[in-house]
Coordinates of N, CA and C in Angstrom, one line a residue:
Chain A
X217 N 18.2 9.0 6.4 CA 17.0 8.9 5.6 C 16.3 7.6 5.9
X218 N 15.0 7.6 6.2 CA 14.2 6.4 6.5 C 14.1 5.6 5.2
X219 N 14.4 4.3 5.3 CA 14.5 3.5 4.1 C 14.0 2.0 4.4
X220 N 13.4 1.4 3.4 CA 12.9 0.0 3.5 C 13.4 -0.7 2.3
X221 N 14.1 -1.8 2.5 CA 14.7 -2.6 1.4 C 14.2 -4.0 1.5
X222 N 13.7 -4.5 0.4 CA 13.2 -5.9 0.3 C 14.1 -6.7 -0.6
X223 N 14.3 -8.0 -0.2 CA 15.1 -8.9 -1.0 C 14.6 -10.3 -0.8
X224 N 14.7 -11.1 -1.9 CA 15.1 -10.7 -3.2 C 14.1 -9.9 -3.9
X225 N 14.4 -9.4 -5.1 CA 13.4 -8.7 -5.9 C 12.4 -9.7 -6.4
X226 N 12.8 -10.8 -6.8 CA 12.0 -11.9 -7.4 C 12.4 -13.2 -6.9
X227 N 11.5 -14.1 -6.7 CA 11.8 -15.4 -6.2 C 10.9 -16.4 -6.9
X228 N 11.5 -17.5 -7.4 CA 10.8 -18.6 -8.0 C 10.9 -19.8 -7.2
X229 N 9.8 -20.4 -6.8 CA 9.8 -21.6 -6.0 C 9.0 -22.7 -6.6
X230 N 9.4 -23.9 -6.3 CA 8.6 -25.1 -6.7 C 7.5 -25.2 -5.6
X231 N 6.4 -25.7 -5.9 CA 5.3 -26.0 -4.9 C 5.9 -26.9 -3.8
X232 N 5.7 -26.5 -2.6 CA 6.2 -27.2 -1.4 C 7.6 -26.8 -1.0
X233 N 8.3 -25.9 -1.7 CA 9.6 -25.5 -1.4 C 9.6 -24.3 -0.5
X234 N 9.9 -24.5 0.8 CA 9.8 -23.4 1.7 C 10.9 -22.4 1.5
X235 N 10.6 -21.1 1.9 CA 11.7 -20.1 1.7 C 11.3 -18.9 2.6
X236 N 12.1 -17.9 2.6 CA 11.9 -16.6 3.4 C 12.1 -15.4 2.5
X237 N 11.3 -14.4 2.7 CA 11.5 -13.1 2.1 C 12.0 -12.1 3.2
X238 N 12.9 -11.2 2.8 CA 13.5 -10.3 3.8 C 13.1 -8.9 3.6
X239 N 12.9 -8.2 4.7 CA 12.6 -6.7 4.7 C 13.5 -6.1 5.7
X240 N 14.5 -5.3 5.3 CA 15.4 -4.6 6.2 C 15.0 -3.1 6.2
X241 N 15.1 -2.5 7.4 CA 14.7 -1.1 7.5 C 15.7 -0.3 8.3
X242 N 15.8 0.9 7.9 CA 16.6 1.9 8.6 C 15.7 3.1 8.8
X243 N 15.2 3.2 10.0 CA 14.3 4.3 10.3 C 14.6 5.0 11.7
X244 N 14.2 6.2 11.8 CA 14.5 7.0 13.0 C 13.7 6.4 14.2
X245 N 12.6 5.8 14.0 CA 11.8 5.2 15.1 C 10.7 4.4 14.5
X246 N 10.6 3.1 15.0 CA 9.6 2.2 14.4 C 8.4 2.2 15.2
X247 N 7.2 2.5 14.6 CA 6.0 2.3 15.3 C 5.4 0.9 15.0
X248 N 5.6 0.5 13.8 CA 5.1 -0.8 13.4 C 5.6 -1.2 12.0
X249 N 5.6 -2.5 11.8 CA 6.0 -3.0 10.4 C 4.8 -3.9 9.9
X250 N 4.5 -3.7 8.6 CA 3.4 -4.3 8.0 C 3.8 -5.1 6.8
X251 N 3.1 -6.2 6.6 CA 3.3 -7.0 5.4 C 1.9 -7.0 4.7
X252 N 2.1 -6.8 3.4 CA 0.9 -6.8 2.5 C 1.2 -7.8 1.3
X253 N 0.1 -8.3 0.8 CA 0.2 -9.1 -0.4 C -0.5 -8.4 -1.5
X254 N 0.1 -8.3 -2.7 CA -0.5 -7.6 -3.8 C -0.5 -8.5 -5.1
X255 N -1.7 -8.8 -5.6 CA -1.9 -9.5 -6.8 C -1.9 -8.5 -8.0
X256 N -1.5 -9.0 -9.2 CA -1.4 -8.1 -10.3 C -2.7 -7.4 -10.6
X257 N -2.5 -6.0 -10.7 CA -3.7 -5.2 -11.1 C -4.6 -5.0 -9.9
X258 N -4.2 -5.3 -8.7 CA -5.1 -5.1 -7.5 C -4.4 -4.3 -6.4
X259 N -5.2 -3.8 -5.5 CA -4.6 -3.1 -4.3 C -4.0 -4.1 -3.3
X260 N -3.0 -3.6 -2.5 CA -2.4 -4.4 -1.5 C -3.4 -4.9 -0.5
X261 N -3.3 -6.2 -0.1 CA -4.1 -6.8 0.9 C -3.3 -7.0 2.2
X262 N -3.9 -6.5 3.3 CA -3.2 -6.5 4.6 C -3.0 -8.0 5.1
X263 N -1.8 -8.3 5.5 CA -1.5 -9.6 6.1 C -1.2 -9.5 7.6
X264 N -0.2 -8.8 8.0 CA 0.3 -8.8 9.4 C 0.8 -7.4 9.8
X265 N 0.7 -7.2 11.1 CA 1.4 -6.0 11.7 C 2.3 -6.6 12.8
X266 N 3.5 -6.1 12.9 CA 4.4 -6.5 14.0 C 4.9 -5.2 14.6
X267 N 4.9 -5.2 16.0 CA 5.2 -3.9 16.7 C 6.6 -3.9 17.4
X268 N 7.0 -5.1 17.8 CA 8.3 -5.1 18.6 C 9.1 -6.3 18.3
X269 N 10.4 -6.1 18.5 CA 11.4 -7.2 18.2 C 11.0 -8.4 18.9
X270 N 11.1 -9.6 18.3 CA 10.7 -10.8 18.8 C 9.3 -11.3 18.6
X271 N 8.5 -10.4 18.1 CA 7.1 -10.7 17.8 C 7.0 -11.5 16.6
X272 N 6.0 -12.5 16.5 CA 5.8 -13.3 15.4 C 4.3 -13.4 15.2
X273 N 3.9 -13.5 13.9 CA 2.5 -13.6 13.6 C 2.4 -14.7 12.5
X274 N 1.3 -15.5 12.5 CA 1.1 -16.6 11.5 C -0.2 -16.5 10.9
X275 N -0.3 -16.9 9.7 CA -1.6 -17.0 8.9 C -1.4 -18.1 7.9
X276 N -2.0 -19.2 8.0 CA -1.9 -20.3 7.1 C -0.5 -20.7 6.8
X277 N 0.0 -20.5 5.6 CA 1.4 -21.0 5.3 C 2.4 -19.8 5.6
X278 N 2.0 -18.7 6.0 CA 2.8 -17.5 6.2 C 3.1 -17.3 7.7
X279 N 4.4 -16.9 7.9 CA 4.8 -16.5 9.3 C 5.7 -15.3 9.2
X280 N 5.4 -14.3 9.9 CA 6.2 -13.0 9.9 C 6.9 -12.9 11.2
X281 N 8.2 -12.5 11.2 CA 9.0 -12.3 12.4 C 9.6 -10.9 12.3
X282 N 10.0 -10.4 13.4 CA 10.6 -9.0 13.5 C 11.8 -9.0 14.4
X283 N 12.9 -8.4 13.9 CA 14.0 -8.1 14.8 C 14.2 -6.6 14.8
X284 N 15.3 -6.1 15.4 CA 15.5 -4.6 15.5 C 15.9 -4.0 14.1
X285 N 16.3 -4.9 13.2 CA 16.7 -4.3 11.9 C 16.0 -4.8 10.7
X286 N 15.3 -6.0 10.9 CA 14.7 -6.6 9.7 C 13.5 -7.4 10.1
X287 N 12.7 -7.8 9.1 CA 11.6 -8.7 9.2 C 11.7 -9.8 8.2
X288 N 11.2 -10.9 8.5 CA 11.2 -12.0 7.6 C 9.8 -12.5 7.4
X289 N 9.4 -12.8 6.2 CA 8.2 -13.5 5.9 C 8.5 -14.9 5.4
X290 N 8.2 -15.9 6.3 CA 8.5 -17.3 6.0 C 7.3 -17.9 5.3
X291 N 7.6 -18.6 4.2 CA 6.5 -19.3 3.5 C 6.8 -20.8 3.5
X292 N 5.9 -21.5 4.2 CA 6.1 -22.9 4.4 C 5.2 -23.7 3.4
X293 N 5.9 -24.6 2.7 CA 5.2 -25.5 1.7 C 4.3 -24.6 0.8
X294 N 4.8 -23.7 0.1 CA 3.9 -22.8 -0.7 C 3.2 -23.5 -1.8
X295 N 2.0 -22.9 -2.2 CA 1.2 -23.4 -3.3 C 1.2 -22.4 -4.4
X296 N 0.8 -22.7 -5.6 CA 0.7 -21.8 -6.7 C -0.1 -20.5 -6.4
X297 N -1.2 -20.7 -5.6 CA -2.0 -19.5 -5.2 C -1.3 -18.5 -4.3
X298 N -0.1 -18.9 -3.8 CA 0.6 -17.9 -3.0 C 1.4 -17.0 -3.9
X299 N 1.4 -17.2 -5.2 CA 2.1 -16.3 -6.1 C 1.6 -14.9 -6.1
X300 N 2.4 -13.9 -5.8 CA 2.0 -12.5 -5.7 C 3.2 -11.7 -5.4
X301 N 3.0 -10.4 -5.3 CA 4.1 -9.5 -4.8 C 3.8 -9.3 -3.3
X302 N 4.8 -9.5 -2.5 CA 4.7 -9.2 -1.1 C 5.4 -7.9 -0.7
X303 N 4.7 -7.0 -0.2 CA 5.2 -5.7 0.2 C 5.4 -5.6 1.7
X304 N 6.5 -4.9 2.1 CA 6.7 -4.6 3.5 C 6.6 -3.1 3.6
X305 N 6.1 -2.6 4.7 CA 6.0 -1.2 5.0 C 6.2 -0.9 6.5
X306 N 6.8 0.2 6.8 CA 7.0 0.6 8.1 C 6.3 1.9 8.4
X307 N 5.8 2.0 9.6 CA 5.2 3.3 10.1 C 6.1 3.8 11.2
X308 N 6.4 5.1 11.1 CA 7.3 5.8 12.0 C 6.7 6.4 13.2
X309 N 7.5 6.4 14.3 CA 7.0 7.1 15.5 C 6.9 8.6 15.3
X310 N 6.0 9.3 15.9 CA 5.8 10.7 15.7 C 5.1 11.0 14.5
X311 N 4.2 12.0 14.6 CA 3.5 12.4 13.4 C 2.4 11.4 13.1
X312 N 1.9 11.4 11.9 CA 0.7 10.6 11.5 C 1.2 9.2 11.0
X313 N 0.2 8.4 10.6 CA 0.5 7.1 10.2 C 0.9 7.0 8.8
X314 N 2.1 7.5 8.5 CA 2.6 7.4 7.1 C 3.4 6.1 7.0
X315 N 3.1 5.4 5.9 CA 3.8 4.1 5.7 C 4.9 4.4 4.6
X316 N 6.0 3.8 4.9 CA 7.1 3.8 3.9 C 7.2 2.4 3.4
X317 N 7.0 2.2 2.1 CA 6.9 0.9 1.5 C 8.3 0.5 0.9
X318 N 8.6 -0.8 0.9 CA 9.6 -1.4 0.1 C 9.1 -1.6 -1.3
X319 N 10.0 -2.0 -2.2 CA 9.5 -2.2 -3.6 C 8.9 -3.5 -3.8
X320 N 9.0 -4.4 -2.8 CA 8.3 -5.7 -2.9 C 9.2 -6.8 -3.4
X321 N 8.7 -8.1 -3.1 CA 9.3 -9.3 -3.7 C 8.3 -10.0 -4.5
X322 N 8.6 -10.2 -5.8 CA 7.6 -10.9 -6.6 C 7.9 -12.4 -6.5
X323 N 6.9 -13.1 -5.9 CA 7.0 -14.5 -5.7 C 6.2 -15.3 -6.7
X324 N 6.8 -16.3 -7.4 CA 6.2 -17.2 -8.3 C 6.3 -18.6 -7.8
X325 N 5.3 -19.3 -7.6 CA 5.3 -20.7 -7.1 C 4.8 -21.6 -8.2
X326 N 5.6 -22.5 -8.7 CA 5.2 -23.3 -9.8 C 4.9 -24.7 -9.4
X327 N 3.9 -25.3 -10.0 CA 3.5 -26.7 -9.6 C 4.6 -27.7 -9.9
Chain B
X94 N -20.0 -6.5 3.4 CA -18.7 -6.5 3.9 C -18.2 -5.0 3.9
X95 N -17.6 -4.6 5.0 CA -16.9 -3.3 5.0 C -15.8 -3.3 4.0
X96 N -15.6 -2.2 3.3 CA -14.6 -2.2 2.2 C -14.3 -0.8 1.7
X97 N -13.2 -0.8 0.9 CA -12.8 0.5 0.2 C -13.1 0.2 -1.3
X98 N -13.8 1.2 -1.9 CA -14.2 1.0 -3.3 C -13.7 2.2 -4.1
X99 N -13.1 1.8 -5.2 CA -12.6 2.8 -6.1 C -13.2 2.7 -7.5
X100 N -13.6 3.9 -8.0 CA -14.2 4.0 -9.4 C -13.5 5.1 -10.2
X101 N -13.3 4.9 -11.5 CA -13.5 3.6 -12.1 C -12.3 2.7 -11.9
X102 N -12.3 1.5 -12.3 CA -11.2 0.6 -12.2 C -10.1 0.9 -13.2
X103 N -10.6 1.4 -14.4 CA -9.7 1.7 -15.5 C -10.2 3.1 -16.0
X104 N -9.2 4.0 -16.2 CA -9.5 5.3 -16.7 C -8.5 5.7 -17.8
X105 N -9.0 6.1 -19.0 CA -8.1 6.6 -20.0 C -8.4 8.0 -20.2
X106 N -7.4 8.9 -20.2 CA -7.6 10.3 -20.5 C -6.5 10.8 -21.4
X107 N -6.8 11.9 -22.0 CA -5.8 12.5 -23.0 C -4.9 13.4 -22.2
X108 N -3.7 13.5 -22.8 CA -2.7 14.4 -22.3 C -3.3 15.8 -22.0
X109 N -3.2 16.3 -20.8 CA -3.7 17.6 -20.5 C -5.2 17.7 -20.2
X110 N -5.9 16.6 -20.3 CA -7.4 16.7 -20.0 C -7.6 16.3 -18.5
X111 N -8.2 17.2 -17.8 CA -8.5 16.9 -16.3 C -9.2 15.6 -16.1
X112 N -8.8 14.9 -15.0 CA -9.5 13.6 -14.7 C -9.7 13.6 -13.2
X113 N -10.8 12.9 -12.8 CA -11.1 12.7 -11.3 C -11.3 11.3 -11.0
X114 N -10.6 10.8 -10.0 CA -10.7 9.4 -9.5 C -11.5 9.5 -8.2
X115 N -12.3 8.5 -7.9 CA -13.1 8.5 -6.7 C -12.8 7.3 -5.8
X116 N -13.0 7.5 -4.5 CA -12.8 6.5 -3.5 C -13.9 6.6 -2.5
X117 N -14.5 5.5 -2.1 CA -15.5 5.5 -1.0 C -15.1 4.4 0.0
X118 N -15.6 4.5 1.2 CA -15.3 3.5 2.2 C -16.5 3.3 3.1
X119 N -16.7 2.1 3.5 CA -17.7 1.8 4.5 C -17.2 1.4 5.8
X120 N -15.9 1.6 6.0 CA -15.2 1.2 7.3 C -15.3 2.3 8.4
X121 N -15.8 3.5 8.0 CA -16.0 4.6 8.9 C -14.6 5.0 9.5
X122 N -13.6 4.9 8.7 CA -12.2 5.3 9.2 C -12.0 6.8 9.1
X123 N -11.2 7.3 10.0 CA -10.9 8.7 10.1 C -10.0 9.2 9.0
X124 N -9.1 8.3 8.6 CA -8.0 8.7 7.7 C -8.1 8.1 6.3
X125 N -7.9 8.9 5.3 CA -7.9 8.4 3.9 C -6.7 8.8 3.2
X126 N -6.1 8.0 2.4 CA -4.8 8.2 1.8 C -5.0 8.0 0.2
X127 N -4.2 8.7 -0.5 CA -4.0 8.5 -1.9 C -2.5 8.1 -2.2
X128 N -2.3 7.0 -2.9 CA -1.0 6.6 -3.3 C -0.9 6.5 -4.8
X129 N 0.3 6.7 -5.4 CA 0.6 6.4 -6.8 C 1.5 5.3 -6.8
X130 N 1.2 4.3 -7.7 CA 2.1 3.1 -7.8 C 2.4 2.9 -9.3
X131 N 3.7 3.0 -9.6 CA 4.1 2.7 -11.0 C 4.6 1.3 -11.0
X132 N 4.7 0.7 -12.2 CA 5.0 -0.7 -12.4 C 6.2 -1.1 -11.7
X133 N 6.1 -2.2 -10.9 CA 7.2 -2.8 -10.1 C 7.8 -1.8 -9.1
X134 N 7.1 -0.8 -8.7 CA 7.6 0.1 -7.7 C 6.7 0.1 -6.5
X135 N 7.3 0.7 -5.4 CA 6.6 0.8 -4.2 C 5.5 1.8 -4.3
X136 N 4.4 1.7 -3.6 CA 3.4 2.7 -3.6 C 4.0 4.0 -3.0
X137 N 3.6 5.1 -3.6 CA 4.2 6.4 -3.1 C 3.0 7.3 -2.6
X138 N 3.1 7.7 -1.4 CA 2.0 8.5 -0.8 C 2.0 9.9 -1.4
X139 N 0.8 10.3 -1.9 CA 0.6 11.6 -2.4 C 0.1 12.6 -1.4
X140 N -1.0 12.2 -0.7 CA -1.5 13.0 0.4 C -2.5 12.2 1.2
X141 N -2.9 12.7 2.4 CA -3.9 12.0 3.2 C -4.7 13.1 3.9
X142 N -5.9 12.6 4.3 CA -6.8 13.4 5.1 C -7.0 12.7 6.5
X143 N -6.8 13.5 7.5 CA -7.2 13.0 8.9 C -8.5 13.8 9.2
X144 N -9.6 13.1 9.1 CA -10.9 13.7 9.1 C -10.9 14.8 7.9
X145 N -11.1 16.0 8.2 CA -11.1 17.0 7.2 C -9.8 17.7 7.0
X146 N -8.8 17.4 7.8 CA -7.5 18.0 7.7 C -6.7 17.4 6.6
X147 N -6.3 18.2 5.6 CA -5.6 17.8 4.4 C -4.1 17.9 4.7
X148 N -3.3 16.9 4.3 CA -1.9 16.8 4.5 C -1.2 16.4 3.1
X149 N -0.4 17.3 2.6 CA 0.2 17.1 1.3 C 1.6 16.6 1.5
X150 N 2.1 15.6 0.8 CA 3.5 15.3 0.9 C 4.3 16.3 0.1
X151 N 5.5 16.6 0.6 CA 6.3 17.7 0.1 C 6.6 17.5 -1.4
X152 N 6.7 16.3 -1.8 CA 7.1 16.1 -3.2 C 5.9 15.8 -4.1
X153 N 4.7 16.0 -3.7 CA 3.5 15.7 -4.5 C 3.4 16.9 -5.5
X154 N 3.3 16.7 -6.8 CA 3.2 17.8 -7.7 C 1.9 18.6 -7.6
X155 N 2.0 19.9 -7.9 CA 0.8 20.7 -7.7 C -0.3 20.3 -8.7
X156 N 0.0 19.5 -9.7 CA -0.9 19.0 -10.6 C -2.0 18.1 -10.0
X157 N -1.6 17.6 -8.8 CA -2.5 16.7 -8.1 C -3.2 17.4 -6.9
X158 N -4.5 17.3 -6.9 CA -5.4 17.9 -5.8 C -6.3 16.8 -5.3
X159 N -6.8 17.1 -4.1 CA -7.7 16.1 -3.5 C -8.9 16.8 -2.8
X160 N -10.0 16.1 -2.7 CA -11.2 16.7 -2.0 C -11.8 15.5 -1.1
X161 N -12.2 15.9 0.1 CA -12.9 14.9 0.9 C -14.2 15.6 1.4
X162 N -15.3 15.4 0.7 CA -16.5 16.1 1.1 C -17.2 15.6 2.3
X163 N -16.9 14.3 2.7 CA -17.5 13.7 3.9 C -16.6 12.5 4.3
X164 N -17.0 11.9 5.4 CA -16.1 10.8 5.9 C -16.0 9.7 4.9
X165 N -17.0 9.4 4.1 CA -17.0 8.2 3.3 C -16.3 8.4 1.9
X166 N -16.2 9.6 1.4 CA -15.7 9.8 0.1 C -14.5 10.7 0.0
X167 N -13.6 10.3 -1.0 CA -12.4 11.1 -1.2 C -12.2 11.1 -2.7
X168 N -11.7 12.2 -3.3 CA -11.5 12.3 -4.7 C -10.1 12.8 -5.0
X169 N -9.5 12.2 -6.1 CA -8.2 12.7 -6.6 C -8.4 13.3 -7.9
X170 N -8.0 14.6 -8.0 CA -8.1 15.4 -9.2 C -6.7 15.5 -9.8
X171 N -6.6 15.2 -11.1 CA -5.3 15.5 -11.8 C -5.6 16.5 -12.8
X172 N -5.1 17.7 -12.6 CA -5.6 18.9 -13.4 C -5.1 18.8 -14.9
X173 N -3.9 18.4 -15.1 CA -3.4 18.4 -16.5 C -2.5 17.2 -16.6
X174 N -3.1 16.0 -16.8 CA -2.3 14.8 -16.8 C -1.2 14.8 -17.9
X175 N 0.0 14.3 -17.4 CA 1.1 14.1 -18.4 C 1.3 12.6 -18.5
X176 N 2.1 12.3 -19.5 CA 2.4 10.8 -19.8 C 3.0 10.2 -18.5
X177 N 3.8 10.9 -17.8 CA 4.4 10.4 -16.6 C 3.4 10.2 -15.4
X178 N 2.2 10.6 -15.6 CA 1.2 10.3 -14.5 C 0.4 9.0 -14.7
X179 N 0.7 8.3 -15.8 CA 0.1 7.0 -16.0 C 0.6 6.1 -14.9
X180 N -0.3 5.5 -14.2 CA 0.1 4.7 -13.0 C -1.2 4.0 -12.4
X181 N -1.0 3.2 -11.4 CA -2.1 2.7 -10.6 C -2.3 3.7 -9.4
X182 N -3.5 4.2 -9.2 CA -3.8 5.1 -8.1 C -4.6 4.3 -7.0
X183 N -4.0 4.2 -5.8 CA -4.6 3.4 -4.8 C -5.1 4.3 -3.7
X184 N -6.3 4.0 -3.2 CA -6.9 4.7 -2.1 C -6.8 3.8 -0.9
X185 N -6.5 4.3 0.3 CA -6.4 3.5 1.5 C -7.1 4.2 2.7
X186 N -7.5 3.5 3.7 CA -8.0 4.1 4.9 C -7.4 3.4 6.1
X187 N -7.4 4.2 7.2 CA -7.0 3.6 8.5 C -7.8 4.3 9.6
X188 N -7.9 3.6 10.7 CA -8.5 4.2 11.9 C -7.4 4.8 12.7
X189 N -7.8 5.9 13.4 CA -6.8 6.5 14.2 C -6.9 6.0 15.7
X190 N -7.7 4.9 15.9 CA -7.9 4.5 17.2 C -6.9 3.4 17.7
X191 N -5.7 3.6 17.3 CA -4.6 2.7 17.9 C -4.2 1.6 16.9
X192 N -5.0 1.3 15.9 CA -4.6 0.2 15.0 C -4.1 1.0 13.7
X193 N -2.9 0.7 13.3 CA -2.4 1.6 12.2 C -2.4 1.0 10.9
X194 N -2.8 -0.3 10.7 CA -2.8 -0.9 9.4 C -3.7 -0.1 8.5
X195 N -3.3 0.0 7.2 CA -4.1 0.6 6.2 C -4.8 -0.4 5.3
X196 N -6.0 -0.1 4.9 CA -6.8 -1.0 4.1 C -6.9 -0.3 2.7
X197 N -6.6 -1.1 1.7 CA -6.5 -0.5 0.4 C -7.7 -0.9 -0.5
X198 N -8.1 0.0 -1.4 CA -9.0 -0.4 -2.4 C -8.4 -1.1 -3.6
X199 N -9.1 -1.5 -4.6 CA -8.6 -2.3 -5.7 C -7.7 -1.4 -6.7
X200 N -7.8 -0.1 -6.6 CA -7.0 0.7 -7.4 C -7.7 1.2 -8.7
X201 N -7.2 2.3 -9.3 CA -7.7 2.7 -10.6 C -6.4 2.8 -11.5
X202 N -6.5 2.1 -12.6 CA -5.4 2.1 -13.5 C -5.6 3.3 -14.5
X203 N -4.7 4.3 -14.4 CA -4.9 5.5 -15.3 C -3.9 5.4 -16.5
X204 N -4.5 5.5 -17.7 CA -3.7 5.6 -18.9 C -3.8 7.0 -19.5
X205 N -2.7 7.5 -19.9 CA -2.7 8.9 -20.5 C -2.2 8.7 -22.0
X206 N -3.1 9.2 -22.9 CA -2.7 9.0 -24.3 C -2.3 10.3 -24.9

């Protein structure tokens, strides 16, 4: 069964304390892996797409990496405005662009 | 700015009273999706349209229906809402032209009383 697991479920950081969020996946065939940010009461906001192992993408304090089994979202020197839920999703080869989402990591960054 | 718009943002309905949620997009994307998201859970795909072709997920209850009258608009109809249908409903779009990321609207929070 195709599955996406994110860890930890929740993470509390002090402002400036770097850390990483994990997304592990077990899928029949990976077309792409996506990271989204979701603020409370809002829809997910697209951050990155990764297509192949070894690929990296960066945006401000965020850096996403991909291996054959997992992806990491590294947050460098986070600020309170980075507090949100970060969702990972995979698209499978074959068929249409169905995304399988993980349950997310709730990040809280405190001043 | 090109975007995905959902109306209303908050909807309260009574148990068993039909409700319709709407989504519009200015991205001119071929594909539109409806997701259900309950608190602290992953978004769950209900169905999607590739142009006018409707695709239902196997585990989507019959109580949920959808209409896409044109490229820009898509509707979610819940025929007889139950208490378990209270959730955030998210509309998303994607282009079929090789880029697979989906763009989401702000969501409609449905409360069933």
